[in-house]
Amino acid sequence: MRIIKLTESTRQNILENLLKRSPNSYGQFEASVAEILANVKENKDKAVFEYTEKFDKAHIDASNIQVTEEEINEAYGLVDEKLLTVIRKALVNIRTYHMKQKQYSWFDSTEQGTILGQKVTPIEKVGVYVPGGKAVYPSSVLMNIVPAKVAGVSKIVMTTPPGANGKVNPTTLVAAKEAGVDVIYKVGGAQAIGALAYGTESIPKVDKIVGPGNIYVALAKKAVYGHVSIDSIAGPSEILVLADETANPRYVAADLLSQAEHDEMASAILITTSEELAQNVSVQVEQLVQELSRKEIMEKSLENYGYILVAETMEDAIETANEIASEHLEIVTKDPFNTMTKIKNAGAIFLGEYSSEPLGDYFAGPNHVLPTNGTAKFFSALSVDDFIKKSSIISYSREALMEIHKDIEDFATSEQLTAHANSIRVRFED
């Protein structure tokens, strides 16, 4: 990996390079996505079936687009029992963590006759998109469905592309069933997002769409936002390790590669105050890349978006970490909890040398659907909050309103909204 001295100039160059990975930088695909969405909106099932034939080489129609109970039962027979056990253990951790996020309605009343409050209501219908093809991520299935279930969503609809044989990956089906999905449809790509956003004869329109996907899926979600809600527009995966001289270079190298293997656009960055650690991590990365299966992907990822930055001080390192606002941030310093208090921007923070990033991906419980491309400055991890709505509750008695009605009338009149003022005034006419 390239080793660079951290300066203001190198920091700005890296930030600009990382932003090239954003889905917002791929406008050349937007026309194709818009065409697919318009076709699905107008022709509904017909368009979905045609695109599935074209892109997935699968013959899908109204009779087989919905995954049946028989297919799910068949999937259970194809999934290794050990993996099923792990999925169930992970589910317990994920559900327990998200239960702590659950919010409840509340009301405050006063003796003057006022009641103010907040009514929490689950979103009624949610669509979960799950990638298919070579990408099989049952962990993402759990992370998207569980918080929706905890929130109390009435109907969770999942879409995922079928293989050429018209079947869905069995591990995906089993994970969805275990997490509590209501119905699964065999459709992927931008056409699946269109079907969920607009509704077709077979697939119901939902209120919100969540889940990761390729650039076509990301741009389709961006295009339908406003017509329905979405979780976020996810970019390529990324990890930033903040370390000092106490860090184990082999551990750090392994963690950097755990994200570099995702795809060629993934980013893996080490920021350290130790020149010796920087050199040792670079050596370990070179060795480990030769031993791991996705060598070509990792090499390309590191060539494009891999950096080892050597900072003068830990303050400089922390400032840069906050600027990058990484999806995953590992802190491997002498006192990681103290360092963590200075971090403002990160999707998920992993503390100490035994809290490696895959712990969060699969098992610990916090959600692994995280903000990317610097959006951790204003976005959070997927949570139960993403599947609820909050309505304000206001109730005043005549006596309570009488005390302040003149104030409201004056405020409204100052904005020249006389009908607003009159709406209050008529209640106190002689």
Coordinates of C-alpha atoms in Angstrom, one line a residue:
M1 CA 0.0 0.0 0.0
R2 CA 1.1 3.5 -0.7
I3 CA 2.4 5.4 2.4
I4 CA 1.8 9.2 2.3
K5 CA 2.7 11.9 4.8
L6 CA -0.5 13.6 6.0
T7 CA -0.6 17.2 5.1
E8 CA -3.4 19.6 4.3
S9 CA -2.7 19.1 0.6
T10 CA -2.7 15.3 0.7
R11 CA -5.9 15.4 2.8
Q12 CA -7.8 17.4 0.2
N13 CA -6.5 15.2 -2.6
I14 CA -7.7 12.1 -0.9
L15 CA -11.1 13.6 0.0
E16 CA -11.6 14.6 -3.7
N17 CA -10.6 11.1 -4.9
L18 CA -12.9 9.4 -2.4
L19 CA -15.9 11.5 -3.6
K20 CA -15.5 10.1 -7.1
R21 CA -16.9 6.8 -5.7
S22 CA -20.3 8.5 -4.9
P23 CA -23.4 7.3 -6.8
N24 CA -23.9 10.9 -7.6
S25 CA -20.9 10.8 -9.8
Y26 CA -22.4 8.2 -12.2
G27 CA -24.8 10.4 -14.2
Q28 CA -24.2 8.4 -17.4
F29 CA -26.4 5.6 -16.0
E30 CA -29.3 7.9 -15.0
A31 CA -31.0 7.9 -18.5
S32 CA -31.1 4.1 -18.6
V33 CA -32.5 4.0 -15.1
A34 CA -35.1 6.6 -15.9
E35 CA -36.2 4.6 -19.0
I36 CA -36.6 1.5 -16.9
L37 CA -38.6 3.2 -14.2
A38 CA -40.9 4.9 -16.8
N39 CA -41.6 1.6 -18.5
V40 CA -42.4 -0.2 -15.2
K41 CA -44.7 2.7 -14.1
E42 CA -46.6 2.5 -17.4
N43 CA -46.5 -1.2 -18.2
K44 CA -46.2 -2.7 -14.7
D45 CA -45.9 -6.5 -14.7
K46 CA -45.2 -6.7 -18.4
A47 CA -42.1 -4.5 -18.1
V48 CA -40.9 -6.3 -15.0
F49 CA -41.1 -9.7 -16.7
E50 CA -39.4 -8.5 -19.8
Y51 CA -36.5 -6.9 -17.9
T52 CA -36.1 -10.1 -15.8
E53 CA -35.8 -12.1 -19.0
K54 CA -33.3 -9.7 -20.4
F55 CA -31.0 -9.1 -17.4
D56 CA -31.4 -12.3 -15.4
K57 CA -32.2 -14.8 -18.2
A58 CA -35.1 -16.1 -16.2
H59 CA -38.7 -16.6 -17.4
I60 CA -40.9 -15.1 -14.7
D61 CA -44.6 -14.4 -15.0
A62 CA -47.6 -13.8 -12.7
S63 CA -47.8 -17.5 -11.8
N64 CA -44.2 -17.8 -10.4
I65 CA -43.0 -14.2 -9.5
Q66 CA -43.9 -14.8 -5.8
V67 CA -41.8 -17.2 -3.8
T68 CA -43.9 -20.0 -2.5
E69 CA -43.8 -21.7 0.9
E70 CA -42.7 -24.9 -1.0
E71 CA -39.7 -23.0 -2.4
I72 CA -38.8 -21.7 1.1
N73 CA -39.1 -25.2 2.6
E74 CA -36.9 -26.5 -0.2
A75 CA -34.3 -23.8 0.6
Y76 CA -34.1 -25.0 4.2
G77 CA -33.1 -28.4 3.0
L78 CA -30.3 -26.8 0.9
V79 CA -28.8 -24.6 3.7
D80 CA -26.0 -26.0 5.9
E81 CA -27.3 -26.6 9.5
K82 CA -24.2 -24.8 10.9
L83 CA -25.0 -21.7 8.9
L84 CA -28.6 -21.8 10.0
T85 CA -27.5 -22.0 13.6
V86 CA -25.2 -19.0 13.1
I87 CA -28.0 -17.0 11.4
R88 CA -30.3 -17.7 14.4
K89 CA -27.7 -16.6 16.9
A90 CA -27.0 -13.4 14.9
L91 CA -30.8 -12.8 14.8
V92 CA -31.0 -12.8 18.6
N93 CA -28.2 -10.2 18.9
I94 CA -29.6 -8.0 16.1
R95 CA -33.1 -8.1 17.5
T96 CA -32.0 -7.4 21.1
Y97 CA -29.9 -4.4 20.0
H98 CA -32.7 -2.9 17.9
M99 CA -35.3 -3.5 20.7
K100 CA -33.4 -0.9 22.7
Q101 CA -34.1 1.7 19.9
K102 CA -37.8 1.3 20.0
Q103 CA -39.7 4.6 20.6
Y104 CA -43.1 5.0 22.2
S105 CA -45.8 7.7 22.1
W106 CA -45.8 10.2 24.9
F107 CA -48.1 12.9 26.2
D108 CA -47.6 15.9 28.6
S109 CA -50.6 17.6 30.2
T110 CA -50.9 20.8 32.4
E111 CA -53.4 22.0 34.9
Q112 CA -54.2 24.8 32.5
G113 CA -55.8 22.3 30.1
T114 CA -53.1 21.7 27.5
I115 CA -52.0 18.3 26.2
L116 CA -48.9 18.1 24.0
G117 CA -47.5 14.8 22.8
Q118 CA -46.0 12.7 20.1
K119 CA -47.7 9.7 18.5
V120 CA -45.3 7.1 17.1
T121 CA -46.7 5.0 14.2
P122 CA -44.9 2.3 12.2
I123 CA -44.7 2.7 8.5
E124 CA -47.4 0.4 7.0
K125 CA -45.6 -1.2 4.0
V126 CA -41.8 -1.5 3.5
G127 CA -39.9 -2.9 0.5
V128 CA -36.6 -4.6 1.2
Y129 CA -34.2 -4.9 -1.8
V130 CA -31.7 -7.8 -1.7
P131 CA -29.0 -8.2 -4.3
G132 CA -28.7 -11.5 -6.2
G133 CA -26.3 -13.0 -8.7
K134 CA -22.8 -13.6 -7.4
A135 CA -23.6 -11.4 -4.3
V136 CA -25.3 -13.4 -1.6
Y137 CA -25.5 -11.5 1.7
P138 CA -27.9 -13.1 4.2
S139 CA -26.5 -10.7 6.8
S140 CA -27.9 -7.8 4.9
V141 CA -31.3 -9.5 4.8
L142 CA -31.3 -9.7 8.6
M143 CA -30.1 -6.1 9.0
N144 CA -32.9 -4.7 6.8
I145 CA -35.8 -6.8 8.0
V146 CA -35.2 -7.0 11.8
P147 CA -35.5 -3.2 12.6
A148 CA -38.7 -3.1 10.4
K149 CA -40.2 -6.0 12.4
V150 CA -39.2 -4.4 15.7
A151 CA -40.7 -1.1 14.6
G152 CA -44.0 -2.9 13.9
V153 CA -44.2 -2.6 10.1
S154 CA -47.4 -4.3 9.0
K155 CA -46.1 -5.7 5.7
I156 CA -42.5 -6.3 4.7
V157 CA -42.1 -7.0 1.0
M158 CA -38.8 -8.3 -0.3
T159 CA -37.5 -8.3 -3.9
T160 CA -34.4 -10.1 -5.1
P161 CA -33.3 -11.2 -8.6
P162 CA -33.7 -14.9 -9.5
G163 CA -31.1 -17.1 -11.1
A164 CA -31.5 -18.2 -14.7
N165 CA -33.4 -21.3 -13.4
G166 CA -36.0 -19.0 -11.8
K167 CA -34.9 -19.8 -8.3
V168 CA -33.8 -17.5 -5.5
N169 CA -30.6 -18.3 -3.6
P170 CA -31.6 -20.6 -0.7
T171 CA -29.6 -18.8 1.9
T172 CA -31.3 -15.5 1.1
L173 CA -34.7 -17.2 1.4
V174 CA -33.9 -18.8 4.7
A175 CA -32.5 -15.6 6.2
A176 CA -35.6 -13.7 5.1
K177 CA -38.0 -16.3 6.5
E178 CA -36.1 -16.4 9.9
A179 CA -36.1 -12.6 10.1
G180 CA -39.9 -12.4 9.5
V181 CA -40.5 -11.3 5.9
D182 CA -44.1 -11.4 4.7
V183 CA -43.7 -11.9 1.0
I184 CA -40.8 -12.3 -1.5
Y185 CA -40.8 -11.5 -5.2
K186 CA -38.4 -12.7 -7.9
V187 CA -37.3 -9.4 -9.4
G188 CA -34.1 -7.3 -9.2
G189 CA -32.4 -4.2 -10.5
A190 CA -33.9 -0.8 -11.2
Q191 CA -37.1 -2.6 -12.3
A192 CA -37.6 -4.0 -8.8
I193 CA -37.3 -0.5 -7.3
G194 CA -39.8 0.8 -9.8
A195 CA -42.2 -2.0 -9.0
L196 CA -42.0 -1.3 -5.3
A197 CA -42.3 2.5 -5.8
Y198 CA -45.3 2.4 -8.2
G199 CA -46.9 -1.0 -7.7
T200 CA -47.7 -3.5 -10.4
E201 CA -50.4 -6.1 -10.9
S202 CA -48.3 -8.6 -8.8
I203 CA -46.2 -6.4 -6.6
P204 CA -47.8 -4.0 -4.1
K205 CA -46.7 -0.4 -3.9
V206 CA -44.8 0.3 -0.6
D207 CA -44.2 3.4 1.5
K208 CA -40.4 3.0 1.9
I209 CA -37.6 1.1 0.2
V210 CA -34.5 0.0 1.9
G211 CA -31.6 -2.2 1.1
P212 CA -28.3 -2.2 -0.9
G213 CA -27.8 -2.7 -4.6
N214 CA -25.6 -1.9 -7.6
I215 CA -25.4 1.5 -9.2
Y216 CA -28.7 1.0 -11.1
V217 CA -30.5 0.2 -7.9
A218 CA -28.9 3.2 -6.1
L219 CA -29.8 5.6 -8.9
A220 CA -33.3 4.1 -9.1
K221 CA -33.8 4.7 -5.3
K222 CA -32.6 8.2 -5.8
A223 CA -35.1 8.8 -8.7
V224 CA -38.1 7.5 -6.8
Y225 CA -37.3 9.3 -3.6
G226 CA -40.2 11.6 -2.8
H227 CA -42.7 9.3 -4.4
V228 CA -41.7 6.9 -1.7
S229 CA -39.2 7.2 1.1
I230 CA -35.8 5.5 1.0
D231 CA -33.1 4.6 3.5
S232 CA -30.1 6.1 1.7
I233 CA -28.2 6.0 -1.5
A234 CA -25.4 3.7 -0.6
G235 CA -21.9 3.9 -2.1
P236 CA -19.0 1.4 -2.1
S237 CA -17.9 0.0 1.2
E238 CA -15.1 1.7 3.2
I239 CA -13.0 1.3 6.3
L240 CA -10.7 3.7 8.1
V241 CA -8.4 2.5 10.9
L242 CA -7.0 5.0 13.4
A243 CA -4.0 3.6 15.1
D244 CA -0.9 4.4 17.1
E245 CA 2.3 2.5 17.8
T246 CA 0.5 0.0 20.1
A247 CA -1.5 -1.5 17.2
N248 CA -0.8 -5.0 15.8
P249 CA 0.2 -4.5 12.1
R250 CA -1.1 -7.9 11.0
Y251 CA -4.5 -7.3 12.6
V252 CA -4.7 -3.8 11.0
A253 CA -3.7 -5.2 7.5
A254 CA -6.3 -8.0 7.8
D255 CA -9.0 -5.4 8.7
L256 CA -8.2 -3.1 5.8
L257 CA -8.5 -6.1 3.4
S258 CA -11.8 -7.1 4.9
Q259 CA -13.3 -4.1 3.1
A260 CA -11.0 -4.0 0.1
E261 CA -12.3 -7.4 -1.0
H262 CA -15.9 -6.0 -1.4
D263 CA -15.3 -4.5 -4.9
E264 CA -12.8 -2.4 -6.8
M265 CA -14.4 0.8 -5.6
A266 CA -14.0 0.0 -1.9
S267 CA -11.8 2.2 0.2
A268 CA -9.3 1.1 2.9
I269 CA -7.4 3.7 4.8
L270 CA -5.0 3.6 7.7
I271 CA -4.2 6.8 9.6
T272 CA -1.4 6.4 12.1
T273 CA 1.1 8.5 14.1
S274 CA 3.7 5.7 13.8
E275 CA 6.0 5.4 10.7
E276 CA 7.1 2.0 11.9
L277 CA 3.5 0.7 12.0
A278 CA 2.8 2.2 8.6
Q279 CA 5.7 0.2 7.1
N280 CA 4.8 -3.0 8.9
V281 CA 1.1 -2.8 7.8
S282 CA 2.2 -2.2 4.2
V283 CA 4.3 -5.4 4.3
Q284 CA 1.5 -7.4 6.0
V285 CA -1.0 -6.2 3.4
E286 CA 1.2 -7.4 0.5
Q287 CA 1.6 -10.8 2.2
L288 CA -2.1 -11.3 3.0
V289 CA -3.3 -10.3 -0.4
Q290 CA -1.3 -13.2 -1.9
E291 CA -3.0 -15.7 0.5
L292 CA -6.7 -14.6 0.1
S293 CA -9.1 -15.6 -2.6
R294 CA -10.3 -12.2 -4.0
K295 CA -6.7 -11.0 -4.8
E296 CA -7.5 -9.1 -8.0
I297 CA -10.3 -7.2 -6.5
M298 CA -8.3 -6.3 -3.4
E299 CA -5.3 -5.2 -5.5
K300 CA -7.5 -2.9 -7.6
S301 CA -9.3 -1.5 -4.6
L302 CA -6.0 -0.6 -2.9
E303 CA -4.5 0.8 -6.0
N304 CA -7.5 3.1 -6.5
Y305 CA -8.6 4.0 -3.0
G306 CA -6.1 2.5 -0.5
Y307 CA -3.9 4.8 1.6
I308 CA -1.6 4.6 4.6
L309 CA -1.4 8.2 6.0
V310 CA 1.3 9.1 8.5
A311 CA 0.2 12.0 10.8
E312 CA 2.4 14.2 12.9
T313 CA 0.0 14.1 15.8
M314 CA -3.1 12.1 16.9
E315 CA -5.0 15.4 16.8
D316 CA -4.2 15.6 13.0
A317 CA -5.2 12.0 12.5
I318 CA -8.5 12.5 14.3
E319 CA -9.3 15.7 12.4
T320 CA -8.7 13.8 9.1
A321 CA -10.9 10.9 10.2
N322 CA -13.7 13.3 11.0
E323 CA -13.3 14.9 7.5
I324 CA -13.4 11.5 5.8
A325 CA -16.4 10.4 7.9
S326 CA -15.9 6.8 7.1
E327 CA -18.6 4.1 7.0
H328 CA -16.5 1.9 9.4
L329 CA -14.0 3.4 11.8
E330 CA -11.7 1.2 13.8
I331 CA -9.8 2.8 16.7
V332 CA -6.7 0.8 17.7
T333 CA -4.9 3.1 20.1
K334 CA -3.5 3.0 23.6
D335 CA -6.8 4.4 25.0
P336 CA -9.5 3.8 22.3
F337 CA -12.4 5.0 24.4
N338 CA -10.7 8.3 25.0
T339 CA -9.9 8.7 21.3
M340 CA -13.6 7.8 20.5
T341 CA -14.8 10.8 22.4
K342 CA -13.2 13.1 19.8
I343 CA -14.8 11.4 16.9
K344 CA -17.7 13.3 15.4
N345 CA -18.3 11.5 12.1
A346 CA -18.5 7.8 11.5
G347 CA -21.1 5.2 10.6
A348 CA -20.0 2.6 13.1
I349 CA -17.0 2.8 15.6
F350 CA -15.1 -0.3 16.6
L351 CA -12.9 0.0 19.7
G352 CA -9.8 -2.1 20.5
E353 CA -7.9 -4.7 18.6
Y354 CA -10.5 -7.5 19.1
S355 CA -13.4 -5.4 17.7
S356 CA -12.7 -5.9 14.0
E357 CA -15.2 -4.7 11.4
P358 CA -16.7 -8.1 10.5
L359 CA -18.0 -8.4 14.0
G360 CA -20.4 -5.6 13.2
D361 CA -21.2 -7.0 9.7
Y362 CA -22.5 -10.3 11.0
F363 CA -23.0 -10.8 14.6
A364 CA -22.7 -8.1 17.3
G365 CA -26.1 -6.6 16.8
P366 CA -25.8 -3.0 15.7
N367 CA -26.9 -2.5 12.1
H368 CA -24.4 -2.8 9.3
V369 CA -26.4 -0.6 6.9
L370 CA -24.3 2.5 7.3
P371 CA -23.7 5.9 5.7
T372 CA -21.0 6.0 3.0
N373 CA -19.0 8.6 1.0
G374 CA -18.8 11.1 3.9
T375 CA -22.5 11.1 4.6
A376 CA -21.8 10.0 8.1
K377 CA -21.6 13.8 8.7
F378 CA -25.4 13.9 8.6
F379 CA -26.7 10.3 8.3
S380 CA -26.9 7.5 10.8
A381 CA -27.0 3.7 10.7
L382 CA -30.2 2.1 9.6
S383 CA -32.4 1.7 12.8
V384 CA -35.9 1.3 14.1
D385 CA -36.3 5.1 13.6
D386 CA -36.2 4.5 9.9
F387 CA -39.4 2.5 10.0
I388 CA -41.6 4.8 12.2
K389 CA -43.3 8.2 11.8
K390 CA -43.9 10.7 14.5
S391 CA -47.1 12.8 14.6
S392 CA -47.4 15.8 16.9
I393 CA -50.4 15.9 19.3
I394 CA -51.8 19.3 20.4
S395 CA -54.9 19.8 22.5
Y396 CA -55.9 23.1 24.3
S397 CA -59.0 23.8 26.3
R398 CA -60.9 27.1 25.9
E399 CA -59.4 28.4 29.1
A400 CA -55.8 27.6 28.0
L401 CA -56.3 29.2 24.6
M402 CA -57.8 32.3 26.1
E403 CA -54.6 33.1 28.0
I404 CA -52.5 33.3 24.8
H405 CA -54.9 33.9 21.9
K406 CA -53.8 37.5 21.5
D407 CA -50.2 36.5 21.2
I408 CA -51.0 34.1 18.3
E409 CA -53.2 36.7 16.6
D410 CA -50.4 39.3 16.8
F411 CA -47.8 36.8 15.5
A412 CA -50.0 35.8 12.6
T413 CA -50.9 39.4 11.8
S414 CA -47.2 40.3 11.7
E415 CA -46.8 37.8 8.9
Q416 CA -49.8 39.3 7.1
L417 CA -51.7 36.0 7.4
T418 CA -55.0 37.5 8.5
A419 CA -57.0 34.2 8.1
H420 CA -54.6 32.5 10.5
A421 CA -55.3 35.3 13.1
N422 CA -59.0 35.1 12.4
S423 CA -59.1 31.4 13.0
I424 CA -58.1 32.1 16.6
R425 CA -60.1 35.3 17.0
V426 CA -63.5 33.9 16.0
R427 CA -63.3 31.6 19.1
F428 CA -63.5 34.7 21.4
E429 CA -66.1 36.8 19.6
D430 CA -68.7 38.4 21.8

